[in-house]
PDB file of C-alpha atoms in Angstrom:
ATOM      1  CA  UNK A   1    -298.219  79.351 -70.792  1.00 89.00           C
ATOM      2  CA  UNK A   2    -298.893  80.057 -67.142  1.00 94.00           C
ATOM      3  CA  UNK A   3    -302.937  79.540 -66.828  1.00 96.00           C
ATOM      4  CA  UNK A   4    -305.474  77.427 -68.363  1.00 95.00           C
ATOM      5  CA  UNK A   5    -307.389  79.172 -70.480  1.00 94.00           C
ATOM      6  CA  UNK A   6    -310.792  77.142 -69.895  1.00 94.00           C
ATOM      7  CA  UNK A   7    -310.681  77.558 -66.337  1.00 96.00           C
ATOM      8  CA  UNK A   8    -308.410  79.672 -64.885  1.00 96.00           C
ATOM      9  CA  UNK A   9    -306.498  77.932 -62.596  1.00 96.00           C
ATOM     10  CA  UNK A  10    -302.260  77.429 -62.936  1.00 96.00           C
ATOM     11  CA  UNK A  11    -300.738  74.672 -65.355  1.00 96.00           C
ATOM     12  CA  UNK A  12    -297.878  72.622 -64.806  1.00 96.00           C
ATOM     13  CA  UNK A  13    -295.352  71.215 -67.483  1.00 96.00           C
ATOM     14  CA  UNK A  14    -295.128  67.656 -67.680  1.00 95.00           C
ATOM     15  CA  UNK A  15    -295.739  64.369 -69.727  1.00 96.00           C
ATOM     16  CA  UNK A  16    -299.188  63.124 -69.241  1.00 93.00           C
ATOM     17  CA  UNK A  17    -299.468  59.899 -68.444  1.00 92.00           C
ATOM     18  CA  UNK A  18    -299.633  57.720 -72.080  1.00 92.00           C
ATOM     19  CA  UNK A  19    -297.873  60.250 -73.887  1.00 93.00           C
ATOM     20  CA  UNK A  20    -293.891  61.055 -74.370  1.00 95.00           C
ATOM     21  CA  UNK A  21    -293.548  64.617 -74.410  1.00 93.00           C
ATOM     22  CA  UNK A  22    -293.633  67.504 -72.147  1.00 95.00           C
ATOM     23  CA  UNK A  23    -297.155  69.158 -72.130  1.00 94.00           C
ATOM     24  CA  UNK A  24    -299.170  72.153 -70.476  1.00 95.00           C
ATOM     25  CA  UNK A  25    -301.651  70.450 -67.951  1.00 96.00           C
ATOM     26  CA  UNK A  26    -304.265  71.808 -65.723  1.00 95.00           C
ATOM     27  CA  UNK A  27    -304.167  69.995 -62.528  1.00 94.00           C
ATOM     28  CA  UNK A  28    -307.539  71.730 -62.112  1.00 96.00           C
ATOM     29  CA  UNK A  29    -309.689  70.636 -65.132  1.00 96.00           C
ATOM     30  CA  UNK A  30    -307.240  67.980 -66.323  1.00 93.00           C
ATOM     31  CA  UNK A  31    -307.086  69.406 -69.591  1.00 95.00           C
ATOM     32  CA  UNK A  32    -304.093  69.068 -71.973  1.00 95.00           C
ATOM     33  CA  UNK A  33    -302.888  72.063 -73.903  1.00 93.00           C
ATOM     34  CA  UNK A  34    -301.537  70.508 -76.695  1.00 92.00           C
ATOM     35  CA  UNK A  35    -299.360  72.864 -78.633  1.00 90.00           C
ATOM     36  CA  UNK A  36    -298.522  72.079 -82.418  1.00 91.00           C
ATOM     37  CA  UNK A  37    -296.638  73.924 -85.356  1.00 94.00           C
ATOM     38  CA  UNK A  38    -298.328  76.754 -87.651  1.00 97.00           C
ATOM     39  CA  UNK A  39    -299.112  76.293 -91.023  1.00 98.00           C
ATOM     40  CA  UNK A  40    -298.342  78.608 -93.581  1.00 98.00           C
ATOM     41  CA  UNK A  41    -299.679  78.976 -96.910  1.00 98.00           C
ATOM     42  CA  UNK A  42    -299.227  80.874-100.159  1.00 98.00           C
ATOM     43  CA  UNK A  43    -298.718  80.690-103.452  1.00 98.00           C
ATOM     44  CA  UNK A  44    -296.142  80.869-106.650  1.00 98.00           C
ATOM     45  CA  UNK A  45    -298.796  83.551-108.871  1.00 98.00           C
ATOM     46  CA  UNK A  46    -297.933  82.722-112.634  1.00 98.00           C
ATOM     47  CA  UNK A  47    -298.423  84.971-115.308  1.00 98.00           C
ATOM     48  CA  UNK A  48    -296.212  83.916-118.382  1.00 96.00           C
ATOM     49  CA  UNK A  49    -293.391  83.627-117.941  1.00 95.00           C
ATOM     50  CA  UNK A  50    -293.149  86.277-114.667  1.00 98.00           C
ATOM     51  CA  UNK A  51    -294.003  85.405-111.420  1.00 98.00           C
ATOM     52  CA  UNK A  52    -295.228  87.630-108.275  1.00 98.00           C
ATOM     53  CA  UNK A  53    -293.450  88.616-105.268  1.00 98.00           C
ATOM     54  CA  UNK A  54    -294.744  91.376-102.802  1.00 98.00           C
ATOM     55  CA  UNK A  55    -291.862  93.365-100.769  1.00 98.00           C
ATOM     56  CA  UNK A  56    -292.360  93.178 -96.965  1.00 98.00           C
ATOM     57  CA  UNK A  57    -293.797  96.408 -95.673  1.00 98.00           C
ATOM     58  CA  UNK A  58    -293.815  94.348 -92.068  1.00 97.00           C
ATOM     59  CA  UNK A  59    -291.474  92.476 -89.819  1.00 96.00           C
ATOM     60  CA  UNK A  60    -289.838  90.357 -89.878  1.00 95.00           C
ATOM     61  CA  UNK A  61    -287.491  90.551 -92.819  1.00 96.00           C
ATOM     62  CA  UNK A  62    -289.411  93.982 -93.699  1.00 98.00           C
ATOM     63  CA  UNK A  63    -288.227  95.394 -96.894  1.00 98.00           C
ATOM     64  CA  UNK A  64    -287.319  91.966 -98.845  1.00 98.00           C
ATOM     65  CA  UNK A  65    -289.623  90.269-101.042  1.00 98.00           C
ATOM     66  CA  UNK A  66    -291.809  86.970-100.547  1.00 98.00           C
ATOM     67  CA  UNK A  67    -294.623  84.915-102.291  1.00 98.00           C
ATOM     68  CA  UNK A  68    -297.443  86.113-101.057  1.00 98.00           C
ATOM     69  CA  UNK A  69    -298.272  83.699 -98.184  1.00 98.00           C
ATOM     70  CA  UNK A  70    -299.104  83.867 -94.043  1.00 98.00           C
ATOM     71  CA  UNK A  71    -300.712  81.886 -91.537  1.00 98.00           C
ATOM     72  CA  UNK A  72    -303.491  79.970 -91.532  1.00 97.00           C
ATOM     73  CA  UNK A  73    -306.339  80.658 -90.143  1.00 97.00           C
ATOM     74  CA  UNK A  74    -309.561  78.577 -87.971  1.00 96.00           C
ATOM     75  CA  UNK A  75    -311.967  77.614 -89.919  1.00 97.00           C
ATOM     76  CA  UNK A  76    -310.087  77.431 -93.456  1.00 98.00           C
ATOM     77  CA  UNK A  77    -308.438  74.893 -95.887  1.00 98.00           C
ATOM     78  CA  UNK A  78    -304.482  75.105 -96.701  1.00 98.00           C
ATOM     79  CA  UNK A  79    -306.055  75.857-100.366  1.00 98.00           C
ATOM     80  CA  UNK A  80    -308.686  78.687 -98.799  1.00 98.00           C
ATOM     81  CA  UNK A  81    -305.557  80.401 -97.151  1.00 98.00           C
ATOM     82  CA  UNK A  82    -303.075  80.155 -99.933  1.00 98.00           C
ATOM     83  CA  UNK A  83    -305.784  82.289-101.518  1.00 98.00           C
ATOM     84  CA  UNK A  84    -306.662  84.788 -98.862  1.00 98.00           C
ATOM     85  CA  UNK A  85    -302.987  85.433 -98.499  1.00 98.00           C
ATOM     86  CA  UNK A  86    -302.449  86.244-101.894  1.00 98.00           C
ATOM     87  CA  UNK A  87    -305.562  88.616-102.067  1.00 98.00           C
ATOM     88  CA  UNK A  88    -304.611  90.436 -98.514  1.00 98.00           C
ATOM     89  CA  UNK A  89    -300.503  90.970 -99.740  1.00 98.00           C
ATOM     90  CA  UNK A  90    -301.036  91.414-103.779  1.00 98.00           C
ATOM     91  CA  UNK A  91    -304.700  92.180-104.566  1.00 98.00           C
ATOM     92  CA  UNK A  92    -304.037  89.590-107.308  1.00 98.00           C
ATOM     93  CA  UNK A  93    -306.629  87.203-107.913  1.00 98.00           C
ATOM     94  CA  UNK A  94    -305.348  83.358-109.066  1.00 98.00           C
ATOM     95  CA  UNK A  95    -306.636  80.160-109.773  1.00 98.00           C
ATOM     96  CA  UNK A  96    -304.925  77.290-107.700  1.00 98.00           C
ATOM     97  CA  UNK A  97    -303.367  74.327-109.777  1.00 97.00           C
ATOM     98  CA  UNK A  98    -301.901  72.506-107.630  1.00 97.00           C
ATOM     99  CA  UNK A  99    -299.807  71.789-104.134  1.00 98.00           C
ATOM    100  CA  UNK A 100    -296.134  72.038-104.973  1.00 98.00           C
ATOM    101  CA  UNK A 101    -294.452  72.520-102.252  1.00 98.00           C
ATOM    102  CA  UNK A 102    -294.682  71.194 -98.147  1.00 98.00           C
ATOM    103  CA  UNK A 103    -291.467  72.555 -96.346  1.00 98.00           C
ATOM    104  CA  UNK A 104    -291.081  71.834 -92.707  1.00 98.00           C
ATOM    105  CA  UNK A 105    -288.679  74.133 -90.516  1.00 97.00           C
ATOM    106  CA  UNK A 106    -288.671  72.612 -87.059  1.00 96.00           C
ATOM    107  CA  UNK A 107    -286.938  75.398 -85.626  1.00 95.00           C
ATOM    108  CA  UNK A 108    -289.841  77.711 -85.653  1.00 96.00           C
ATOM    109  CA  UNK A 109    -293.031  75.417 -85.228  1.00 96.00           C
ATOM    110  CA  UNK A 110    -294.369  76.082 -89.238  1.00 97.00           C
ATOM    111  CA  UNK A 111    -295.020  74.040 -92.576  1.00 98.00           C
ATOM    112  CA  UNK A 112    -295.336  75.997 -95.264  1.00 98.00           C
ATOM    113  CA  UNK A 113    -297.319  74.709 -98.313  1.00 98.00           C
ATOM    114  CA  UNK A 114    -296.949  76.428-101.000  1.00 98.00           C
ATOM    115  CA  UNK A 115    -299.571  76.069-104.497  1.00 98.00           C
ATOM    116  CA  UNK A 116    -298.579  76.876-108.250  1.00 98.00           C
ATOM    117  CA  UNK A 117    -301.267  79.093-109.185  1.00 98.00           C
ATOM    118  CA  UNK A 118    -302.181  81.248-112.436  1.00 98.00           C
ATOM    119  CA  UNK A 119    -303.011  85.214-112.095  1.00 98.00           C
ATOM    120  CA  UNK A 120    -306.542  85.604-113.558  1.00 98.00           C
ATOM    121  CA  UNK A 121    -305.507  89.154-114.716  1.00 98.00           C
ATOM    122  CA  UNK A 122    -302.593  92.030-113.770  1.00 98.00           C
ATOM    123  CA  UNK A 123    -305.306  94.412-111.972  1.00 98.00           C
ATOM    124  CA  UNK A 124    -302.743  93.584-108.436  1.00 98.00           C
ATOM    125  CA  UNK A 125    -301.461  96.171-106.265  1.00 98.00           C
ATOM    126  CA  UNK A 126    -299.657  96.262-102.957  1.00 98.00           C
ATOM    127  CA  UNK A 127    -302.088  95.276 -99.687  1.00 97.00           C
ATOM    128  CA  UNK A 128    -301.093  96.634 -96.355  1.00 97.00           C
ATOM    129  CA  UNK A 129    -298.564  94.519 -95.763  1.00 96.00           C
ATOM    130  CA  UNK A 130    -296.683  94.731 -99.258  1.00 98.00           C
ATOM    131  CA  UNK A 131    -294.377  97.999 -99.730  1.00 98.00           C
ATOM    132  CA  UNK A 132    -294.971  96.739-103.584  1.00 98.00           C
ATOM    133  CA  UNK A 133    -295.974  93.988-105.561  1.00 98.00           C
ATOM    134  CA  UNK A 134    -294.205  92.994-108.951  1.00 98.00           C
ATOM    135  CA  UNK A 135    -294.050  90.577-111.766  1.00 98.00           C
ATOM    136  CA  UNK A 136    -290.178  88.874-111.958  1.00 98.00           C
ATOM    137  CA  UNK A 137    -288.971  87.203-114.708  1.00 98.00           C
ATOM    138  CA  UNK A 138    -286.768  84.368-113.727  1.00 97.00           C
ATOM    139  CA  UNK A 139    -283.191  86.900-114.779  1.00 97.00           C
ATOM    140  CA  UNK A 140    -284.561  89.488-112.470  1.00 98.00           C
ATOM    141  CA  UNK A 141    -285.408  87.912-109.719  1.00 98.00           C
ATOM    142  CA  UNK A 142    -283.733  89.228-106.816  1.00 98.00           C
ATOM    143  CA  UNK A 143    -282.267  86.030-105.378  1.00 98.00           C
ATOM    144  CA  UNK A 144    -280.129  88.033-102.243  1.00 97.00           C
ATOM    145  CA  UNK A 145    -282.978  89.749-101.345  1.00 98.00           C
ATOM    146  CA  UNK A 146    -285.578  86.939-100.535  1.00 98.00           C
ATOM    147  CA  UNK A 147    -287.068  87.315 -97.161  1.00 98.00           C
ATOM    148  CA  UNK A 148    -287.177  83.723 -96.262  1.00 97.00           C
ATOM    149  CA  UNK A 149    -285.131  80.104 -97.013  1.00 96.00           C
ATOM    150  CA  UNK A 150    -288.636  78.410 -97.601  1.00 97.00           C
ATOM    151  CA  UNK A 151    -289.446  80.937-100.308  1.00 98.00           C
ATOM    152  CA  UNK A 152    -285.921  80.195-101.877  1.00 97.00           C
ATOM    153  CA  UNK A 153    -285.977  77.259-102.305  1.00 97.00           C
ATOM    154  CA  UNK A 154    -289.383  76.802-103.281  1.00 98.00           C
ATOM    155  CA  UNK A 155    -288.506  79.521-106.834  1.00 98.00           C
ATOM    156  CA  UNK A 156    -284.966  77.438-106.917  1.00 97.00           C
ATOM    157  CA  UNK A 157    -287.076  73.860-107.295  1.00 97.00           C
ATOM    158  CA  UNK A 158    -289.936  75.673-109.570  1.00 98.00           C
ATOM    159  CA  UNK A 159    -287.684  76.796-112.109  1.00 98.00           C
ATOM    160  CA  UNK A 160    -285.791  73.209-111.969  1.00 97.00           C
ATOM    161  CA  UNK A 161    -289.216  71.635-112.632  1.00 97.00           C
ATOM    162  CA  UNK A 162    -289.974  74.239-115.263  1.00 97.00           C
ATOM    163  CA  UNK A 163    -286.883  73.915-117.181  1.00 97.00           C
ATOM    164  CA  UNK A 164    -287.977  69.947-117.010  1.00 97.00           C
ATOM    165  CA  UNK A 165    -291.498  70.913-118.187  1.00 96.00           C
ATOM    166  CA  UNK A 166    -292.811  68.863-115.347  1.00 96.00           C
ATOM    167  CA  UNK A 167    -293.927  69.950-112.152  1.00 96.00           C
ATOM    168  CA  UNK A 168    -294.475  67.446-109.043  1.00 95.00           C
ATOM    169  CA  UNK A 169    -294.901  68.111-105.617  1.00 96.00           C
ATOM    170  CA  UNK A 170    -292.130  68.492-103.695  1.00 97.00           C
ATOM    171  CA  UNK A 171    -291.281  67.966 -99.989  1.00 97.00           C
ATOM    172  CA  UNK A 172    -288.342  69.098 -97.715  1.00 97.00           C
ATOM    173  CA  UNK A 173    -286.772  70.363 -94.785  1.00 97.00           C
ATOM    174  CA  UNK A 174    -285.363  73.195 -93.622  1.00 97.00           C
ATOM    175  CA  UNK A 175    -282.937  72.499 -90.616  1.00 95.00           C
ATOM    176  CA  UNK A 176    -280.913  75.677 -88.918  1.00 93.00           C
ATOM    177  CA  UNK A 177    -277.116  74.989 -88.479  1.00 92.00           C
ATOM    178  CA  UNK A 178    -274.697  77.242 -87.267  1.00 91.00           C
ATOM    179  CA  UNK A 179    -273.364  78.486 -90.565  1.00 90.00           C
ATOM    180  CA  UNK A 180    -276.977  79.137 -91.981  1.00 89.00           C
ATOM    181  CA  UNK A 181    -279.596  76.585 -92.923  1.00 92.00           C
ATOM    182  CA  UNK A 182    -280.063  72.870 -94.772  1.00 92.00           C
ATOM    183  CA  UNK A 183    -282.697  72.151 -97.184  1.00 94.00           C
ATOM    184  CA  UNK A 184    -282.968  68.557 -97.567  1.00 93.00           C
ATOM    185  CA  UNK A 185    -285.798  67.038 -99.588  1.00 92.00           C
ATOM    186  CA  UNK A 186    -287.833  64.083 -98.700  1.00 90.00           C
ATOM    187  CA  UNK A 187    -288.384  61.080 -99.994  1.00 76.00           C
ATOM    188  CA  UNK A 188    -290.696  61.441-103.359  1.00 53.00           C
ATOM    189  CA  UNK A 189    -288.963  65.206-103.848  1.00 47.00           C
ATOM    190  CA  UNK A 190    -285.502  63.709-104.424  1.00 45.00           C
ATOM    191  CA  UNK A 191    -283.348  64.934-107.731  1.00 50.00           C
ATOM    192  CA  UNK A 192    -283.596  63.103-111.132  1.00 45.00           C
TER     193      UNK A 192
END
């Protein structure tokens, strides 16, 4: 960031006074550009025993499949996205049950929170940024060809819950290390 974008005028990087990080600050209009992560949010679609994934007809990680899920936008709940997000990659139509999952990757700015969610019907089809949309069952899955850690280990932790018969939410980290990437759950998410 290189200009305010209420006025105009150059910013400078420091750490206004009160605070303890580094921010973008107009020494013009005194304004504070506070800059936070992204949320993400989708869902885990449900029908049966099958569950949805769309292939990625866009970057990154084009070509691999994903729970339907993207950014939030202004003006929207986490539950109002989840839901645009699956209409906009799938066409599918669900009705949300509940939060399951709230993964933080600091790496990249995001929290993804993902929602268990039923398929009102099989009427889907591949939006403009699905190559194809499918129902898996849990054999078929393809595991090495998941697009993203988060969506990973979100499936790994819903079929652990399923083969439990008892879902709960579930929260976690995913931390980048050399050799890959750490999922580490948080407090109430820990294993039986």
């Amino acid at each position: 960031m290189k200009y305010c974008s209420y006025c105009g005028a150059e910013i400078i990087l420091m750490v206004p006074e009160d605070d303890n990080r580094e921010r973008h600050v107009c020494m013009q209009c005194d304004t504070i550009h506070y800059q936070n992560p992204k949320i993400v949010a989708g869902c885990i679609p449900e029908w049966e025993d099958r569950i949805l994934l769309c292939r990625r007809a866009i970057e990154p990680r084009h070509g691999l499949w994903t729970l339907p899920a993207g950014f939030m936008e202004l003006g929207e709940t986490t539950l109002e996205a989840a839901v645009r997000e699956t209409m906009e990659e799938a066409n599918a139509r669900v009705d949300v049950q509940d939060l399951y999952m709230v993964i933080n990757l600091p790496h990249v700015d995001q929290v993804y929170m993902m929602f268990r969610s039923r398929l009102r019907d099989t009427n889907f089809f591949p939006g403009p940024e699905s190559h194809e949309v499918e129902l898996f069952e849990r054999d078929r899955i393809p595991w090495d060809e998941l697009a993203f850690p988060t969506i990973r280990e979100t499936l790994r932790y819903y079929y652990q819950d399923r083969d439990r018969g008892k879902f709960r939410q579930r929260s976690g980290d995913i931390i980048r290390e050399e050799s890959g990437y750490l999922f580490r759950l948080n407090g109430n998410g820990t294993e039986d």
